[in-house]
Amino acid sequence: MTAALAARPRPPALDRETAMRLAATEYDRVTALLAGLAPQDWDKPTDCPSWDVRAMATHVLGMAEMSASMIEGVRQAKAAQARGGVFIDDLTAVQVEERAAMTPAAVVARFAEVAPRAVKGRRRVPRFVRGRKMPGSQRVNGRDEAWTLGFLNDVIMTRDPWMHRSDIALATGAPMVLTAEHDGVLVDDVVREWLERLGSPVRLRLTGPAGGTWGEGGPVLELDAVEFCRALCGRGTAPLDTEVPF
């Protein structure tokens, strides 16, 4: 990625309608996954250090509640800022700690209630706000880069539950529902961003319902589509050095 590109706030590549369709479907799939977990699944460890399935689910719930209510979003942000550390780490800690006493049934019920409102909240963010630069910078591939609020709202806030859905499925052995119409579109957006960040030719072949082929010239890389995405954010064992934020 060139210095000029890194200096510009990153906008979403997805069109607005596609982004909101992906958000709604992803929340539905997270709801179904959580509802199908057995009681013993909630204490199983995940690939995120110090988080079991319960903690991961409460984080995803907390993020959905942020999207569903501007007041709740401001409250969580202030609580995280008051800790004085790395904002995203403090934010997720607040979300998990505040919901630690919830039973699995309560988490499932609350997520099912909040998810439709989270989609509506994200859809209501106007274009002029989505085009603004987010406060601060994000560290990606060893560089500080700027994001637009639209990239956060339309892209990252859907990639995050998608990745955690894969974490929970892997931790519990539950099936991860995958379709070309949903996951394939999300993965395609991830791949195109990865190729842009990579900056060198490669032929990528991803297998599974969310897979496809991309690129011309260069070495051939073949992976499962979900495993490819997990590798881009430090999960799994695939040797991919260029990360994409989730």
PDB file of C-alpha atoms in Angstrom:
ATOM      1  CA  MET A   1       0.000   0.000   0.000  1.00  0.00           C
ATOM      2  CA  THR A   2       1.436   3.362  -0.993  1.00  0.00           C
ATOM      3  CA  ALA A   3       1.996   6.149   1.509  1.00  0.00           C
ATOM      4  CA  ALA A   4      -0.563   8.292  -0.326  1.00  0.00           C
ATOM      5  CA  LEU A   5      -3.178   5.570  -0.085  1.00  0.00           C
ATOM      6  CA  ALA A   6      -2.436   5.022   3.604  1.00  0.00           C
ATOM      7  CA  ALA A   7      -2.837   8.756   4.248  1.00  0.00           C
ATOM      8  CA  ARG A   8      -6.396   8.863   2.867  1.00  0.00           C
ATOM      9  CA  PRO A   9      -9.186   7.744   5.164  1.00  0.00           C
ATOM     10  CA  ARG A  10     -10.269   4.326   3.933  1.00  0.00           C
ATOM     11  CA  PRO A  11     -13.868   4.253   2.641  1.00  0.00           C
ATOM     12  CA  PRO A  12     -16.020   1.134   2.242  1.00  0.00           C
ATOM     13  CA  ALA A  13     -15.716  -0.565  -1.132  1.00  0.00           C
ATOM     14  CA  LEU A  14     -19.136  -2.190  -0.765  1.00  0.00           C
ATOM     15  CA  ASP A  15     -22.186  -0.263  -1.917  1.00  0.00           C
ATOM     16  CA  ARG A  16     -24.528   0.777   0.857  1.00  0.00           C
ATOM     17  CA  GLU A  17     -27.370  -1.639   0.097  1.00  0.00           C
ATOM     18  CA  THR A  18     -25.032  -4.627  -0.105  1.00  0.00           C
ATOM     19  CA  ALA A  19     -23.342  -3.646   3.141  1.00  0.00           C
ATOM     20  CA  MET A  20     -26.633  -3.441   5.019  1.00  0.00           C
ATOM     21  CA  ARG A  21     -27.868  -6.711   3.517  1.00  0.00           C
ATOM     22  CA  LEU A  22     -24.696  -8.424   4.742  1.00  0.00           C
ATOM     23  CA  ALA A  23     -25.134  -6.874   8.189  1.00  0.00           C
ATOM     24  CA  ALA A  24     -28.705  -8.128   8.547  1.00  0.00           C
ATOM     25  CA  THR A  25     -27.861 -11.650   7.395  1.00  0.00           C
ATOM     26  CA  GLU A  26     -24.782 -11.868   9.586  1.00  0.00           C
ATOM     27  CA  TYR A  27     -26.690 -10.880  12.708  1.00  0.00           C
ATOM     28  CA  ASP A  28     -29.316 -13.517  11.846  1.00  0.00           C
ATOM     29  CA  ARG A  29     -26.642 -16.183  11.503  1.00  0.00           C
ATOM     30  CA  VAL A  30     -24.984 -15.237  14.775  1.00  0.00           C
ATOM     31  CA  THR A  31     -28.384 -15.428  16.482  1.00  0.00           C
ATOM     32  CA  ALA A  32     -28.994 -18.908  15.071  1.00  0.00           C
ATOM     33  CA  LEU A  33     -25.507 -20.118  16.024  1.00  0.00           C
ATOM     34  CA  LEU A  34     -25.797 -18.916  19.623  1.00  0.00           C
ATOM     35  CA  ALA A  35     -29.297 -20.343  19.969  1.00  0.00           C
ATOM     36  CA  GLY A  36     -28.053 -23.758  18.855  1.00  0.00           C
ATOM     37  CA  LEU A  37     -25.182 -24.054  21.333  1.00  0.00           C
ATOM     38  CA  ALA A  38     -25.328 -26.703  24.047  1.00  0.00           C
ATOM     39  CA  PRO A  39     -24.914 -25.614  27.702  1.00  0.00           C
ATOM     40  CA  GLN A  40     -21.387 -27.037  27.853  1.00  0.00           C
ATOM     41  CA  ASP A  41     -20.316 -25.090  24.754  1.00  0.00           C
ATOM     42  CA  TRP A  42     -20.368 -21.705  26.491  1.00  0.00           C
ATOM     43  CA  ASP A  43     -17.302 -22.443  28.630  1.00  0.00           C
ATOM     44  CA  LYS A  44     -15.126 -23.710  25.788  1.00  0.00           C
ATOM     45  CA  PRO A  45     -11.957 -21.711  24.952  1.00  0.00           C
ATOM     46  CA  THR A  46     -11.613 -19.857  21.668  1.00  0.00           C
ATOM     47  CA  ASP A  47      -8.658 -18.714  19.575  1.00  0.00           C
ATOM     48  CA  CYS A  48      -8.896 -15.288  21.232  1.00  0.00           C
ATOM     49  CA  PRO A  49      -6.664 -15.356  24.341  1.00  0.00           C
ATOM     50  CA  SER A  50      -8.588 -15.189  27.643  1.00  0.00           C
ATOM     51  CA  TRP A  51     -12.000 -15.398  25.909  1.00  0.00           C
ATOM     52  CA  ASP A  52     -14.232 -18.422  26.141  1.00  0.00           C
ATOM     53  CA  VAL A  53     -17.376 -18.731  24.030  1.00  0.00           C
ATOM     54  CA  ARG A  54     -19.421 -16.877  26.645  1.00  0.00           C
ATOM     55  CA  ALA A  55     -17.044 -13.896  26.662  1.00  0.00           C
ATOM     56  CA  MET A  56     -16.942 -13.795  22.876  1.00  0.00           C
ATOM     57  CA  ALA A  57     -20.725 -13.861  22.657  1.00  0.00           C
ATOM     58  CA  THR A  58     -21.064 -11.013  25.157  1.00  0.00           C
ATOM     59  CA  HIS A  59     -18.547  -8.955  23.176  1.00  0.00           C
ATOM     60  CA  VAL A  60     -20.577  -9.480  19.988  1.00  0.00           C
ATOM     61  CA  LEU A  61     -23.702  -8.554  21.924  1.00  0.00           C
ATOM     62  CA  GLY A  62     -22.051  -5.409  23.274  1.00  0.00           C
ATOM     63  CA  MET A  63     -21.028  -4.313  19.796  1.00  0.00           C
ATOM     64  CA  ALA A  64     -24.563  -4.867  18.508  1.00  0.00           C
ATOM     65  CA  GLU A  65     -25.945  -2.800  21.386  1.00  0.00           C
ATOM     66  CA  MET A  66     -23.541   0.006  20.459  1.00  0.00           C
ATOM     67  CA  SER A  67     -24.933   0.006  16.919  1.00  0.00           C
ATOM     68  CA  ALA A  68     -28.532  -0.177  18.097  1.00  0.00           C
ATOM     69  CA  SER A  69     -28.397   2.914  20.328  1.00  0.00           C
ATOM     70  CA  MET A  70     -26.392   6.102  19.994  1.00  0.00           C
ATOM     71  CA  ILE A  71     -26.740   6.682  23.740  1.00  0.00           C
ATOM     72  CA  GLU A  72     -25.374   3.218  24.495  1.00  0.00           C
ATOM     73  CA  GLY A  73     -22.568   3.709  22.006  1.00  0.00           C
ATOM     74  CA  VAL A  74     -21.486   6.961  23.663  1.00  0.00           C
ATOM     75  CA  ARG A  75     -21.745   5.378  27.109  1.00  0.00           C
ATOM     76  CA  GLN A  76     -19.558   2.425  26.154  1.00  0.00           C
ATOM     77  CA  ALA A  77     -17.020   4.694  24.465  1.00  0.00           C
ATOM     78  CA  LYS A  78     -16.728   6.904  27.553  1.00  0.00           C
ATOM     79  CA  ALA A  79     -16.339   3.875  29.811  1.00  0.00           C
ATOM     80  CA  ALA A  80     -13.554   2.565  27.584  1.00  0.00           C
ATOM     81  CA  GLN A  81     -11.783   5.931  27.337  1.00  0.00           C
ATOM     82  CA  ALA A  82     -11.824   6.262  31.118  1.00  0.00           C
ATOM     83  CA  ARG A  83      -9.553   3.214  31.358  1.00  0.00           C
ATOM     84  CA  GLY A  84      -6.796   5.068  29.539  1.00  0.00           C
ATOM     85  CA  GLY A  85      -5.404   2.166  27.530  1.00  0.00           C
ATOM     86  CA  VAL A  86      -5.747   0.997  23.936  1.00  0.00           C
ATOM     87  CA  PHE A  87      -9.306   1.993  23.067  1.00  0.00           C
ATOM     88  CA  ILE A  88     -10.465  -1.151  21.275  1.00  0.00           C
ATOM     89  CA  ASP A  89      -9.032  -3.400  23.996  1.00  0.00           C
ATOM     90  CA  ASP A  90     -10.681  -1.322  26.708  1.00  0.00           C
ATOM     91  CA  LEU A  91     -13.979  -1.243  24.801  1.00  0.00           C
ATOM     92  CA  THR A  92     -14.162  -5.011  24.408  1.00  0.00           C
ATOM     93  CA  ALA A  93     -13.192  -5.450  28.058  1.00  0.00           C
ATOM     94  CA  VAL A  94     -16.063  -3.179  29.117  1.00  0.00           C
ATOM     95  CA  GLN A  95     -18.495  -5.123  26.948  1.00  0.00           C
ATOM     96  CA  VAL A  96     -17.461  -8.496  28.352  1.00  0.00           C
ATOM     97  CA  GLU A  97     -17.224  -7.420  31.994  1.00  0.00           C
ATOM     98  CA  GLU A  98     -20.583  -5.651  32.026  1.00  0.00           C
ATOM     99  CA  ARG A  99     -22.342  -8.758  30.657  1.00  0.00           C
ATOM    100  CA  ALA A 100     -20.421 -11.402  32.609  1.00  0.00           C
ATOM    101  CA  ALA A 101     -23.403 -12.256  34.847  1.00  0.00           C
ATOM    102  CA  MET A 102     -25.781 -12.940  31.940  1.00  0.00           C
ATOM    103  CA  THR A 103     -26.862 -16.537  31.448  1.00  0.00           C
ATOM    104  CA  PRO A 104     -26.456 -18.091  27.995  1.00  0.00           C
ATOM    105  CA  ALA A 105     -30.233 -17.964  27.541  1.00  0.00           C
ATOM    106  CA  ALA A 106     -30.240 -14.269  28.397  1.00  0.00           C
ATOM    107  CA  VAL A 107     -27.422 -13.565  25.932  1.00  0.00           C
ATOM    108  CA  VAL A 108     -29.273 -15.379  23.154  1.00  0.00           C
ATOM    109  CA  ALA A 109     -32.555 -13.613  23.890  1.00  0.00           C
ATOM    110  CA  ARG A 110     -30.937 -10.205  24.152  1.00  0.00           C
ATOM    111  CA  PHE A 111     -28.980 -10.640  20.921  1.00  0.00           C
ATOM    112  CA  ALA A 112     -32.114 -11.717  19.051  1.00  0.00           C
ATOM    113  CA  GLU A 113     -33.864  -8.597  20.350  1.00  0.00           C
ATOM    114  CA  VAL A 114     -31.026  -6.163  19.639  1.00  0.00           C
ATOM    115  CA  ALA A 115     -29.837  -7.434  16.237  1.00  0.00           C
ATOM    116  CA  PRO A 116     -32.660  -5.915  14.121  1.00  0.00           C
ATOM    117  CA  ARG A 117     -32.216  -2.594  15.909  1.00  0.00           C
ATOM    118  CA  ALA A 118     -28.454  -2.747  15.285  1.00  0.00           C
ATOM    119  CA  VAL A 119     -29.083  -3.029  11.546  1.00  0.00           C
ATOM    120  CA  LYS A 120     -31.517  -0.112  11.686  1.00  0.00           C
ATOM    121  CA  GLY A 121     -29.041   1.953  13.692  1.00  0.00           C
ATOM    122  CA  ARG A 122     -26.258   1.315  11.198  1.00  0.00           C
ATOM    123  CA  ARG A 123     -28.558   2.014   8.264  1.00  0.00           C
ATOM    124  CA  ARG A 124     -29.575   5.374   9.768  1.00  0.00           C
ATOM    125  CA  VAL A 125     -26.013   6.755   9.762  1.00  0.00           C
ATOM    126  CA  PRO A 126     -26.178   9.457   7.060  1.00  0.00           C
ATOM    127  CA  ARG A 127     -23.814   9.673   4.124  1.00  0.00           C
ATOM    128  CA  PHE A 128     -22.097  12.873   5.284  1.00  0.00           C
ATOM    129  CA  VAL A 129     -21.258  11.213   8.618  1.00  0.00           C
ATOM    130  CA  ARG A 130     -20.019   8.006   6.983  1.00  0.00           C
ATOM    131  CA  GLY A 131     -17.624  10.070   4.904  1.00  0.00           C
ATOM    132  CA  ARG A 132     -15.938  11.615   7.921  1.00  0.00           C
ATOM    133  CA  LYS A 133     -12.599  10.437   9.238  1.00  0.00           C
ATOM    134  CA  MET A 134     -12.683   8.345  12.387  1.00  0.00           C
ATOM    135  CA  PRO A 135     -10.907   9.877  15.390  1.00  0.00           C
ATOM    136  CA  GLY A 136      -7.361   8.623  15.776  1.00  0.00           C
ATOM    137  CA  SER A 137      -5.704   6.021  13.587  1.00  0.00           C
ATOM    138  CA  GLN A 138      -5.703   2.254  13.203  1.00  0.00           C
ATOM    139  CA  ARG A 139      -2.570   0.114  13.256  1.00  0.00           C
ATOM    140  CA  VAL A 140      -2.583  -2.276  10.293  1.00  0.00           C
ATOM    141  CA  ASN A 141       0.482  -4.058   8.912  1.00  0.00           C
ATOM    142  CA  GLY A 142       2.754  -2.012  11.151  1.00  0.00           C
ATOM    143  CA  ARG A 143       1.425   1.335   9.889  1.00  0.00           C
ATOM    144  CA  ASP A 144      -1.033   3.855  11.223  1.00  0.00           C
ATOM    145  CA  GLU A 145      -3.863   4.426   8.784  1.00  0.00           C
ATOM    146  CA  ALA A 146      -7.050   6.471   8.764  1.00  0.00           C
ATOM    147  CA  TRP A 147     -10.540   5.048   8.278  1.00  0.00           C
ATOM    148  CA  THR A 148     -13.791   6.741   7.438  1.00  0.00           C
ATOM    149  CA  LEU A 149     -16.706   6.174   9.774  1.00  0.00           C
ATOM    150  CA  GLY A 150     -18.371   4.479   6.807  1.00  0.00           C
ATOM    151  CA  PHE A 151     -15.642   1.842   6.650  1.00  0.00           C
ATOM    152  CA  LEU A 152     -16.204   1.107  10.342  1.00  0.00           C
ATOM    153  CA  ASN A 153     -20.004   1.143  10.119  1.00  0.00           C
ATOM    154  CA  ASP A 154     -20.517  -0.634   6.800  1.00  0.00           C
ATOM    155  CA  VAL A 155     -17.601  -3.072   6.778  1.00  0.00           C
ATOM    156  CA  ILE A 156     -15.809  -3.692  10.072  1.00  0.00           C
ATOM    157  CA  MET A 157     -18.992  -3.940  12.137  1.00  0.00           C
ATOM    158  CA  THR A 158     -20.032  -6.903   9.938  1.00  0.00           C
ATOM    159  CA  ARG A 159     -16.631  -8.523   9.570  1.00  0.00           C
ATOM    160  CA  ASP A 160     -16.277  -8.608  13.361  1.00  0.00           C
ATOM    161  CA  PRO A 161     -19.328 -10.822  14.093  1.00  0.00           C
ATOM    162  CA  TRP A 162     -18.542 -12.925  11.018  1.00  0.00           C
ATOM    163  CA  MET A 163     -15.062 -13.684  12.311  1.00  0.00           C
ATOM    164  CA  HIS A 164     -16.361 -14.407  15.799  1.00  0.00           C
ATOM    165  CA  ARG A 165     -19.007 -16.694  14.301  1.00  0.00           C
ATOM    166  CA  SER A 166     -16.146 -18.663  12.812  1.00  0.00           C
ATOM    167  CA  ASP A 167     -14.350 -18.626  16.187  1.00  0.00           C
ATOM    168  CA  ILE A 168     -17.385 -19.996  18.002  1.00  0.00           C
ATOM    169  CA  ALA A 169     -18.072 -22.620  15.345  1.00  0.00           C
ATOM    170  CA  LEU A 170     -14.461 -23.788  15.526  1.00  0.00           C
ATOM    171  CA  ALA A 171     -14.438 -23.837  19.333  1.00  0.00           C
ATOM    172  CA  THR A 172     -17.674 -25.786  19.674  1.00  0.00           C
ATOM    173  CA  GLY A 173     -17.749 -27.938  16.566  1.00  0.00           C
ATOM    174  CA  ALA A 174     -20.993 -26.291  15.484  1.00  0.00           C
ATOM    175  CA  PRO A 175     -21.447 -25.910  11.719  1.00  0.00           C
ATOM    176  CA  MET A 176     -20.720 -22.500  10.258  1.00  0.00           C
ATOM    177  CA  VAL A 177     -23.440 -21.778   7.719  1.00  0.00           C
ATOM    178  CA  LEU A 178     -21.813 -20.504   4.517  1.00  0.00           C
ATOM    179  CA  THR A 179     -23.373 -19.372   1.244  1.00  0.00           C
ATOM    180  CA  ALA A 180     -22.009 -17.676  -1.837  1.00  0.00           C
ATOM    181  CA  GLU A 181     -24.727 -15.024  -1.643  1.00  0.00           C
ATOM    182  CA  HIS A 182     -23.651 -13.862   1.814  1.00  0.00           C
ATOM    183  CA  ASP A 183     -20.256 -15.174   2.871  1.00  0.00           C
ATOM    184  CA  GLY A 184     -18.956 -15.210  -0.687  1.00  0.00           C
ATOM    185  CA  VAL A 185     -19.682 -11.474  -1.032  1.00  0.00           C
ATOM    186  CA  LEU A 186     -18.049 -10.709   2.317  1.00  0.00           C
ATOM    187  CA  VAL A 187     -14.973 -12.779   1.433  1.00  0.00           C
ATOM    188  CA  ASP A 188     -14.716 -11.155  -1.999  1.00  0.00           C
ATOM    189  CA  ASP A 189     -14.545  -7.730  -0.330  1.00  0.00           C
ATOM    190  CA  VAL A 190     -11.846  -9.010   2.037  1.00  0.00           C
ATOM    191  CA  VAL A 191      -9.824 -10.509  -0.815  1.00  0.00           C
ATOM    192  CA  ARG A 192      -9.935  -7.345  -2.904  1.00  0.00           C
ATOM    193  CA  GLU A 193      -8.712  -5.326   0.059  1.00  0.00           C
ATOM    194  CA  TRP A 194      -5.978  -7.896   0.710  1.00  0.00           C
ATOM    195  CA  LEU A 195      -4.762  -7.745  -2.897  1.00  0.00           C
ATOM    196  CA  GLU A 196      -4.659  -3.966  -2.681  1.00  0.00           C
ATOM    197  CA  ARG A 197      -2.666  -4.097   0.545  1.00  0.00           C
ATOM    198  CA  LEU A 198      -0.399  -6.875  -0.756  1.00  0.00           C
ATOM    199  CA  GLY A 199       0.659  -4.850  -3.785  1.00  0.00           C
ATOM    200  CA  SER A 200       2.181  -7.804  -5.668  1.00  0.00           C
ATOM    201  CA  PRO A 201       0.709 -10.295  -8.144  1.00  0.00           C
ATOM    202  CA  VAL A 202      -0.751 -13.550  -6.853  1.00  0.00           C
ATOM    203  CA  ARG A 203      -3.319 -16.048  -8.051  1.00  0.00           C
ATOM    204  CA  LEU A 204      -5.627 -16.845  -5.171  1.00  0.00           C
ATOM    205  CA  ARG A 205      -7.945 -19.840  -5.128  1.00  0.00           C
ATOM    206  CA  LEU A 206     -10.262 -20.134  -2.154  1.00  0.00           C
ATOM    207  CA  THR A 207     -12.318 -23.262  -1.643  1.00  0.00           C
ATOM    208  CA  GLY A 208     -15.693 -23.814  -0.040  1.00  0.00           C
ATOM    209  CA  PRO A 209     -19.083 -22.107  -0.488  1.00  0.00           C
ATOM    210  CA  ALA A 210     -17.530 -18.669   0.094  1.00  0.00           C
ATOM    211  CA  GLY A 211     -14.605 -19.257  -2.243  1.00  0.00           C
ATOM    212  CA  GLY A 212     -13.596 -18.226  -5.737  1.00  0.00           C
ATOM    213  CA  THR A 213     -10.545 -17.204  -7.764  1.00  0.00           C
ATOM    214  CA  TRP A 214      -8.774 -13.847  -7.930  1.00  0.00           C
ATOM    215  CA  GLY A 215      -5.636 -12.319  -9.373  1.00  0.00           C
ATOM    216  CA  GLU A 216      -3.361 -12.823 -12.356  1.00  0.00           C
ATOM    217  CA  GLY A 217       0.292 -13.818 -12.471  1.00  0.00           C
ATOM    218  CA  GLY A 218       2.529 -14.541  -9.541  1.00  0.00           C
ATOM    219  CA  PRO A 219       2.474 -17.603  -7.300  1.00  0.00           C
ATOM    220  CA  VAL A 220      -0.669 -19.669  -6.768  1.00  0.00           C
ATOM    221  CA  LEU A 221      -2.123 -19.717  -3.258  1.00  0.00           C
ATOM    222  CA  GLU A 222      -4.955 -22.123  -2.429  1.00  0.00           C
ATOM    223  CA  LEU A 223      -6.784 -22.174   0.906  1.00  0.00           C
ATOM    224  CA  ASP A 224     -10.209 -22.700   2.384  1.00  0.00           C
ATOM    225  CA  ALA A 225     -12.024 -19.343   2.273  1.00  0.00           C
ATOM    226  CA  VAL A 226     -12.704 -19.168   6.011  1.00  0.00           C
ATOM    227  CA  GLU A 227      -9.178 -20.256   6.894  1.00  0.00           C
ATOM    228  CA  PHE A 228      -7.810 -17.584   4.559  1.00  0.00           C
ATOM    229  CA  CYS A 229      -9.769 -14.878   6.349  1.00  0.00           C
ATOM    230  CA  ARG A 230      -8.771 -16.218   9.750  1.00  0.00           C
ATOM    231  CA  ALA A 231      -5.116 -16.115   8.708  1.00  0.00           C
ATOM    232  CA  LEU A 232      -5.434 -12.449   7.730  1.00  0.00           C
ATOM    233  CA  CYS A 233      -6.132 -11.516  11.341  1.00  0.00           C
ATOM    234  CA  GLY A 234      -3.566 -13.783  12.992  1.00  0.00           C
ATOM    235  CA  ARG A 235      -5.657 -16.917  13.475  1.00  0.00           C
ATOM    236  CA  GLY A 236      -4.730 -20.341  12.148  1.00  0.00           C
ATOM    237  CA  THR A 237      -1.419 -21.459  10.690  1.00  0.00           C
ATOM    238  CA  ALA A 238      -1.493 -20.233   7.072  1.00  0.00           C
ATOM    239  CA  PRO A 239       1.683 -18.207   6.319  1.00  0.00           C
ATOM    240  CA  LEU A 240       0.095 -14.868   5.359  1.00  0.00           C
ATOM    241  CA  ASP A 241       2.005 -11.769   6.439  1.00  0.00           C
ATOM    242  CA  THR A 242      -0.326  -9.086   5.043  1.00  0.00           C
ATOM    243  CA  GLU A 243      -3.254  -8.528   7.369  1.00  0.00           C
ATOM    244  CA  VAL A 244      -6.746  -7.223   6.728  1.00  0.00           C
ATOM    245  CA  PRO A 245      -8.742  -5.738   9.632  1.00  0.00           C
ATOM    246  CA  PHE A 246     -11.828  -7.513  10.946  1.00  0.00           C
TER     247      PHE A 246
END
